[in-house]
mmCIF file of C-alpha atoms and ligand atoms in Angstrom:
data_model
loop_
_atom_site.group_PDB
_atom_site.id
_atom_site.type_symbol
_atom_site.label_atom_id
_atom_site.label_comp_id
_atom_site.label_asym_id
_atom_site.label_seq_id
_atom_site.Cartn_x
_atom_site.Cartn_y
_atom_site.Cartn_z
ATOM 1 C CA MET A 267 -5.651 -68.824 -147.106
ATOM 2 C CA ASN A 268 -2.939 -68.443 -149.754
ATOM 3 C CA ALA A 269 -3.712 -69.169 -153.471
ATOM 4 C CA PRO A 270 -2.185 -72.606 -154.329
ATOM 5 C CA LEU A 271 1.113 -72.192 -156.389
ATOM 6 C CA SER A 272 0.763 -75.487 -158.627
ATOM 7 C CA PRO A 273 -1.965 -75.545 -161.337
ATOM 8 C CA ALA A 274 -5.242 -74.515 -160.023
ATOM 9 C CA PRO A 275 -8.184 -76.586 -161.558
ATOM 10 C CA LEU A 276 -9.765 -74.618 -164.805
ATOM 11 C CA ALA A 277 -13.517 -75.433 -165.503
ATOM 12 C CA ILE A 278 -13.800 -74.847 -169.468
ATOM 13 C CA ALA A 279 -17.221 -74.153 -170.905
ATOM 14 C CA PRO A 280 -18.270 -72.541 -174.157
ATOM 15 C CA ILE A 281 -18.693 -68.956 -174.066
ATOM 16 C CA ASN A 282 -22.068 -67.332 -172.752
ATOM 17 C CA ASP A 283 -23.786 -64.192 -173.518
ATOM 18 C CA THR A 284 -23.093 -62.826 -170.299
ATOM 19 C CA ASP A 285 -19.235 -63.659 -171.031
ATOM 20 C CA VAL A 286 -18.779 -61.505 -173.749
ATOM 21 C CA GLU A 287 -17.466 -58.112 -172.452
ATOM 22 C CA THR A 288 -15.443 -59.847 -170.058
ATOM 23 C CA VAL A 289 -13.495 -61.956 -172.482
ATOM 24 C CA VAL A 290 -13.240 -58.664 -175.181
ATOM 25 C CA THR A 291 -11.661 -56.911 -171.973
ATOM 26 C CA LEU A 292 -9.632 -59.606 -171.599
ATOM 27 C CA TRP A 293 -8.366 -59.883 -175.272
ATOM 28 C CA GLN A 294 -7.688 -56.271 -175.352
ATOM 29 C CA ARG A 295 -5.384 -56.812 -171.960
ATOM 30 C CA CYS A 296 -3.495 -59.512 -173.420
ATOM 31 C CA GLY A 297 -2.842 -57.434 -176.788
ATOM 32 C CA LEU A 298 -5.003 -59.691 -178.905
ATOM 33 C CA THR A 299 -7.261 -57.296 -180.569
ATOM 34 C CA ARG A 300 -6.338 -55.593 -183.696
ATOM 35 C CA PRO A 301 -7.655 -52.755 -185.308
ATOM 36 C CA TRP A 302 -8.594 -54.611 -188.269
ATOM 37 C CA ASN A 303 -10.746 -57.159 -186.292
ATOM 38 C CA ASP A 304 -13.745 -56.352 -184.226
ATOM 39 C CA PRO A 305 -13.548 -58.671 -181.377
ATOM 40 C CA HIS A 306 -17.639 -58.474 -181.014
ATOM 41 C CA SER A 307 -18.094 -59.586 -184.558
ATOM 42 C CA ASP A 308 -15.508 -62.232 -184.213
ATOM 43 C CA ILE A 309 -17.311 -63.563 -181.169
ATOM 44 C CA ALA A 310 -20.584 -63.590 -183.115
ATOM 45 C CA LEU A 311 -19.174 -65.329 -186.186
ATOM 46 C CA ALA A 312 -17.471 -68.151 -184.045
ATOM 47 C CA ARG A 313 -20.829 -68.984 -182.169
ATOM 48 C CA ARG A 314 -23.148 -68.692 -185.501
ATOM 49 C CA ARG A 315 -22.466 -72.135 -186.551
ATOM 50 C CA ASP A 316 -21.525 -75.558 -184.872
ATOM 51 C CA ASN A 317 -18.232 -76.004 -186.476
ATOM 52 C CA SER A 318 -16.502 -73.233 -184.059
ATOM 53 C CA THR A 319 -16.756 -71.815 -180.402
ATOM 54 C CA ILE A 320 -14.822 -69.916 -178.109
ATOM 55 C CA LEU A 321 -14.026 -71.941 -174.922
ATOM 56 C CA ILE A 322 -13.708 -70.229 -171.754
ATOM 57 C CA GLY A 323 -11.642 -71.374 -168.716
ATOM 58 C CA ARG A 324 -12.737 -70.266 -165.178
ATOM 59 C CA ASN A 325 -11.118 -70.384 -161.729
ATOM 60 C CA SER A 326 -13.296 -69.873 -158.778
ATOM 61 C CA GLY A 327 -16.145 -68.165 -161.333
ATOM 62 C CA ALA A 328 -13.455 -65.902 -162.790
ATOM 63 C CA ILE A 329 -12.557 -66.010 -166.592
ATOM 64 C CA VAL A 330 -8.931 -66.310 -166.836
ATOM 65 C CA ALA A 331 -8.589 -68.237 -170.366
ATOM 66 C CA THR A 332 -9.848 -68.086 -173.539
ATOM 67 C CA ALA A 333 -9.315 -69.657 -177.000
ATOM 68 C CA MET A 334 -11.477 -69.680 -180.167
ATOM 69 C CA VAL A 335 -11.785 -73.016 -181.891
ATOM 70 C CA GLY A 336 -13.239 -74.054 -185.431
ATOM 71 C CA HIS A 337 -12.605 -76.387 -188.234
ATOM 72 C CA ASP A 338 -13.062 -75.855 -191.891
ATOM 73 C CA GLY A 339 -14.664 -79.522 -192.516
ATOM 74 C CA HIS A 340 -10.490 -80.459 -192.719
ATOM 75 C CA ARG A 341 -7.955 -78.727 -190.451
ATOM 76 C CA GLY A 342 -8.906 -77.168 -186.983
ATOM 77 C CA TRP A 343 -7.763 -73.874 -186.022
ATOM 78 C CA VAL A 344 -7.177 -71.802 -183.026
ATOM 79 C CA TYR A 345 -7.533 -68.170 -182.352
ATOM 80 C CA TYR A 346 -7.817 -65.646 -179.356
ATOM 81 C CA VAL A 347 -5.934 -68.171 -176.961
ATOM 82 C CA ALA A 348 -5.521 -66.038 -173.840
ATOM 83 C CA VAL A 349 -4.536 -66.517 -170.391
ATOM 84 C CA ASP A 350 -5.120 -63.415 -167.678
ATOM 85 C CA PRO A 351 -1.897 -61.453 -167.424
ATOM 86 C CA ASP A 352 -2.236 -62.160 -163.685
ATOM 87 C CA CYS A 353 -2.937 -65.812 -163.807
ATOM 88 C CA ARG A 354 0.231 -66.956 -166.408
ATOM 89 C CA LYS A 355 2.595 -69.753 -165.762
ATOM 90 C CA ARG A 356 0.256 -71.818 -163.811
ATOM 91 C CA GLY A 357 -0.821 -74.260 -166.597
ATOM 92 C CA TYR A 358 -3.873 -72.606 -167.498
ATOM 93 C CA GLY A 359 -2.688 -72.116 -171.347
ATOM 94 C CA ARG A 360 -1.920 -75.765 -171.398
ATOM 95 C CA VAL A 361 -5.417 -76.760 -170.132
ATOM 96 C CA ILE A 362 -7.416 -74.641 -172.362
ATOM 97 C CA MET A 363 -5.470 -75.897 -175.321
ATOM 98 C CA ALA A 364 -5.972 -79.262 -174.295
ATOM 99 C CA ALA A 365 -9.812 -78.532 -174.501
ATOM 100 C CA VAL A 366 -9.222 -77.121 -177.690
ATOM 101 C CA GLU A 367 -7.471 -80.385 -179.035
ATOM 102 C CA ASP A 368 -10.152 -82.631 -177.151
ATOM 103 C CA TRP A 369 -13.223 -80.415 -179.174
ATOM 104 C CA LEU A 370 -11.412 -81.020 -182.435
ATOM 105 C CA ARG A 371 -11.221 -84.822 -181.667
ATOM 106 C CA GLN A 372 -14.961 -85.057 -181.100
ATOM 107 C CA ALA A 373 -15.661 -83.113 -184.247
ATOM 108 C CA GLY A 374 -13.165 -86.097 -185.939
ATOM 109 C CA ILE A 375 -10.601 -83.393 -187.082
ATOM 110 C CA ALA A 376 -7.147 -84.993 -186.976
ATOM 111 C CA LYS A 377 -4.858 -81.716 -187.091
ATOM 112 C CA LEU A 378 -4.564 -78.283 -185.394
ATOM 113 C CA GLN A 379 -3.207 -75.459 -187.224
ATOM 114 C CA LEU A 380 -2.310 -71.741 -185.942
ATOM 115 C CA LEU A 381 -0.692 -68.692 -186.860
ATOM 116 C CA VAL A 382 1.320 -66.985 -184.381
ATOM 117 C CA ARG A 383 2.968 -63.822 -185.184
ATOM 118 C CA ARG A 384 6.996 -63.808 -185.109
ATOM 119 C CA GLU A 385 7.701 -61.276 -182.541
ATOM 120 C CA ASN A 386 5.386 -62.972 -180.342
ATOM 121 C CA ALA A 387 8.240 -65.095 -178.688
ATOM 122 C CA GLN A 388 6.150 -65.916 -175.470
ATOM 123 C CA ALA A 389 3.670 -67.500 -177.510
ATOM 124 C CA ASN A 390 6.144 -69.174 -179.944
ATOM 125 C CA ALA A 391 7.915 -70.729 -176.704
ATOM 126 C CA PHE A 392 4.551 -71.706 -175.619
ATOM 127 C CA TYR A 393 3.263 -73.685 -178.698
ATOM 128 C CA LEU A 394 6.455 -75.595 -178.648
ATOM 129 C CA SER A 395 6.466 -76.546 -175.097
ATOM 130 C CA LEU A 396 3.240 -78.452 -176.012
ATOM 131 C CA GLY A 397 4.599 -80.260 -178.960
ATOM 132 C CA PHE A 398 3.686 -78.464 -181.853
ATOM 133 C CA ALA A 399 6.090 -78.042 -184.988
ATOM 134 C CA GLU A 400 6.866 -75.213 -186.867
ATOM 135 C CA SER A 401 5.386 -75.610 -190.750
ATOM 136 C CA THR A 402 7.760 -74.914 -193.715
ATOM 137 C CA SER A 403 4.316 -73.603 -195.800
ATOM 138 C CA VAL A 404 3.859 -70.066 -196.504
ATOM 139 C CA MET A 405 0.953 -68.013 -195.445
ATOM 140 C CA PHE A 406 -0.991 -66.144 -198.059
ATOM 141 C CA ALA A 407 -4.106 -64.193 -197.242
ATOM 142 C CA LYS A 408 -6.601 -62.005 -198.617
ATOM 143 C CA TRP A 409 -9.037 -59.576 -197.867
ATOM 144 C CA LEU A 410 -12.486 -60.658 -199.651
ATOM 145 C CA ASP A 411 -13.409 -56.975 -199.411
ATOM 146 C CA GLY A 412 -10.835 -55.726 -201.481
ATOM 147 C CA ARG A 413 -8.750 -53.849 -198.824
ATOM 148 C CA ASP A 414 -5.173 -53.831 -198.631
ATOM 149 C CA PRO A 415 -3.213 -56.492 -196.463
ATOM 150 C CA THR A 416 -2.687 -56.341 -192.992
ATOM 151 C CA PRO A 417 0.016 -57.320 -191.210
HETATM 152 C C1 COA B 558 0.972 -67.643 -174.097
HETATM 153 C C2 COA B 558 0.314 -67.859 -173.317
HETATM 154 C C3 COA B 558 -1.354 -68.599 -173.469
HETATM 155 C C4 COA B 558 0.683 -68.994 -172.205
HETATM 156 O O1 COA B 558 -0.300 -68.901 -171.212
HETATM 157 P P1 COA B 558 0.440 -69.912 -169.478
HETATM 158 O O2 COA B 558 -0.867 -70.160 -169.143
HETATM 159 O O3 COA B 558 1.072 -68.941 -169.095
HETATM 160 O O4 COA B 558 0.994 -71.363 -170.039
HETATM 161 P P2 COA B 558 1.198 -72.270 -169.562
HETATM 162 O O5 COA B 558 1.580 -71.871 -167.947
HETATM 163 O O6 COA B 558 0.265 -73.402 -169.518
HETATM 164 O O7 COA B 558 2.478 -72.568 -170.189
HETATM 165 C C5 COA B 558 2.630 -73.870 -170.839
HETATM 166 C C6 COA B 558 4.029 -73.990 -171.297
HETATM 167 O O8 COA B 558 4.641 -73.018 -172.168
HETATM 168 C C7 COA B 558 5.490 -72.396 -171.492
HETATM 169 N N1 COA B 558 5.628 -70.838 -171.578
HETATM 170 C C8 COA B 558 4.569 -70.041 -171.143
HETATM 171 N N2 COA B 558 4.726 -69.072 -171.016
HETATM 172 C C9 COA B 558 6.157 -69.054 -171.978
HETATM 173 C C10 COA B 558 7.010 -67.640 -171.994
HETATM 174 N N3 COA B 558 6.424 -66.600 -171.938
HETATM 175 N N4 COA B 558 8.367 -68.058 -172.383
HETATM 176 C C11 COA B 558 8.451 -69.202 -172.394
HETATM 177 N N5 COA B 558 7.862 -70.510 -172.404
HETATM 178 C C12 COA B 558 6.478 -70.147 -171.890
HETATM 179 C C13 COA B 558 5.526 -72.765 -169.967
HETATM 180 O O9 COA B 558 7.170 -72.926 -169.680
HETATM 181 C C14 COA B 558 5.207 -74.237 -170.173
HETATM 182 O O10 COA B 558 5.897 -75.057 -170.088
HETATM 183 P P3 COA B 558 6.632 -76.280 -169.459
HETATM 184 O O11 COA B 558 4.810 -76.952 -168.931
HETATM 185 O O12 COA B 558 6.925 -77.147 -170.663
HETATM 186 O O13 COA B 558 7.033 -75.683 -168.580
HETATM 187 C C15 COA B 558 -0.080 -66.266 -172.553
HETATM 188 O O14 COA B 558 1.018 -66.119 -171.955
HETATM 189 C C16 COA B 558 -0.726 -65.562 -173.053
HETATM 190 O O15 COA B 558 -2.192 -65.259 -172.925
HETATM 191 N N6 COA B 558 -0.265 -64.422 -173.703
HETATM 192 C C17 COA B 558 -0.646 -63.589 -174.468
HETATM 193 C C18 COA B 558 -1.732 -63.693 -175.316
HETATM 194 C C19 COA B 558 -1.030 -64.516 -176.757
HETATM 195 O O16 COA B 558 -0.008 -64.165 -177.374
HETATM 196 N N7 COA B 558 -1.667 -65.815 -176.854
HETATM 197 C C20 COA B 558 -1.242 -66.603 -178.495
HETATM 198 C C21 COA B 558 -1.483 -65.860 -179.532
HETATM 199 S S1 COA B 558 -0.900 -66.666 -180.939
#
């Protein structure tokens, strides 16, 4: 039987210990890892408290989508939004982001913010399609261990 062309069902659940290596590999395949971010540490930190988690989307048991979501007590943030390169344009990105929004609503958070690299045209188009508007605010950043700024 051929795979369906319309959006296939995506089962969403928080990450398990056994998912970690598959998720890191997916992030690497999606170009989301950076030398200054250790994905294993990022996952461990996001799982440490109940104000953040990593949502996993599975189709037929296979991990095809992820999103790290959390809040700081005021705003919600999302990172590591990824859809398997072999499974794009099927609506999985939209579905995992809807789960992110639900997770934040349940936490009582009213606004979701996110950062996109300017050169990431596909992600910019994706978020515009989902109803996000570009902010006019400037982002400032500082490493708290004193190292030089990273891009
Ligand atoms: C961005 C990403 C998550 C989109 O996932 P996806 O499953 O292909 O997205 P969907 O199929 O749910 O698409 C949702 C909407 O975004 C639009 N969209 C998705 N990818 C797009 C692209 N490359 N160019 C233009 N529009 C795009 C779709 O057309 C769709 O709009 P519509 O419903 O109005 O037709 C995926 O391409 C990805 O993992 N990219 C690499 C990692 C990344 O850059 N993540 C974001 C970091 S900030």
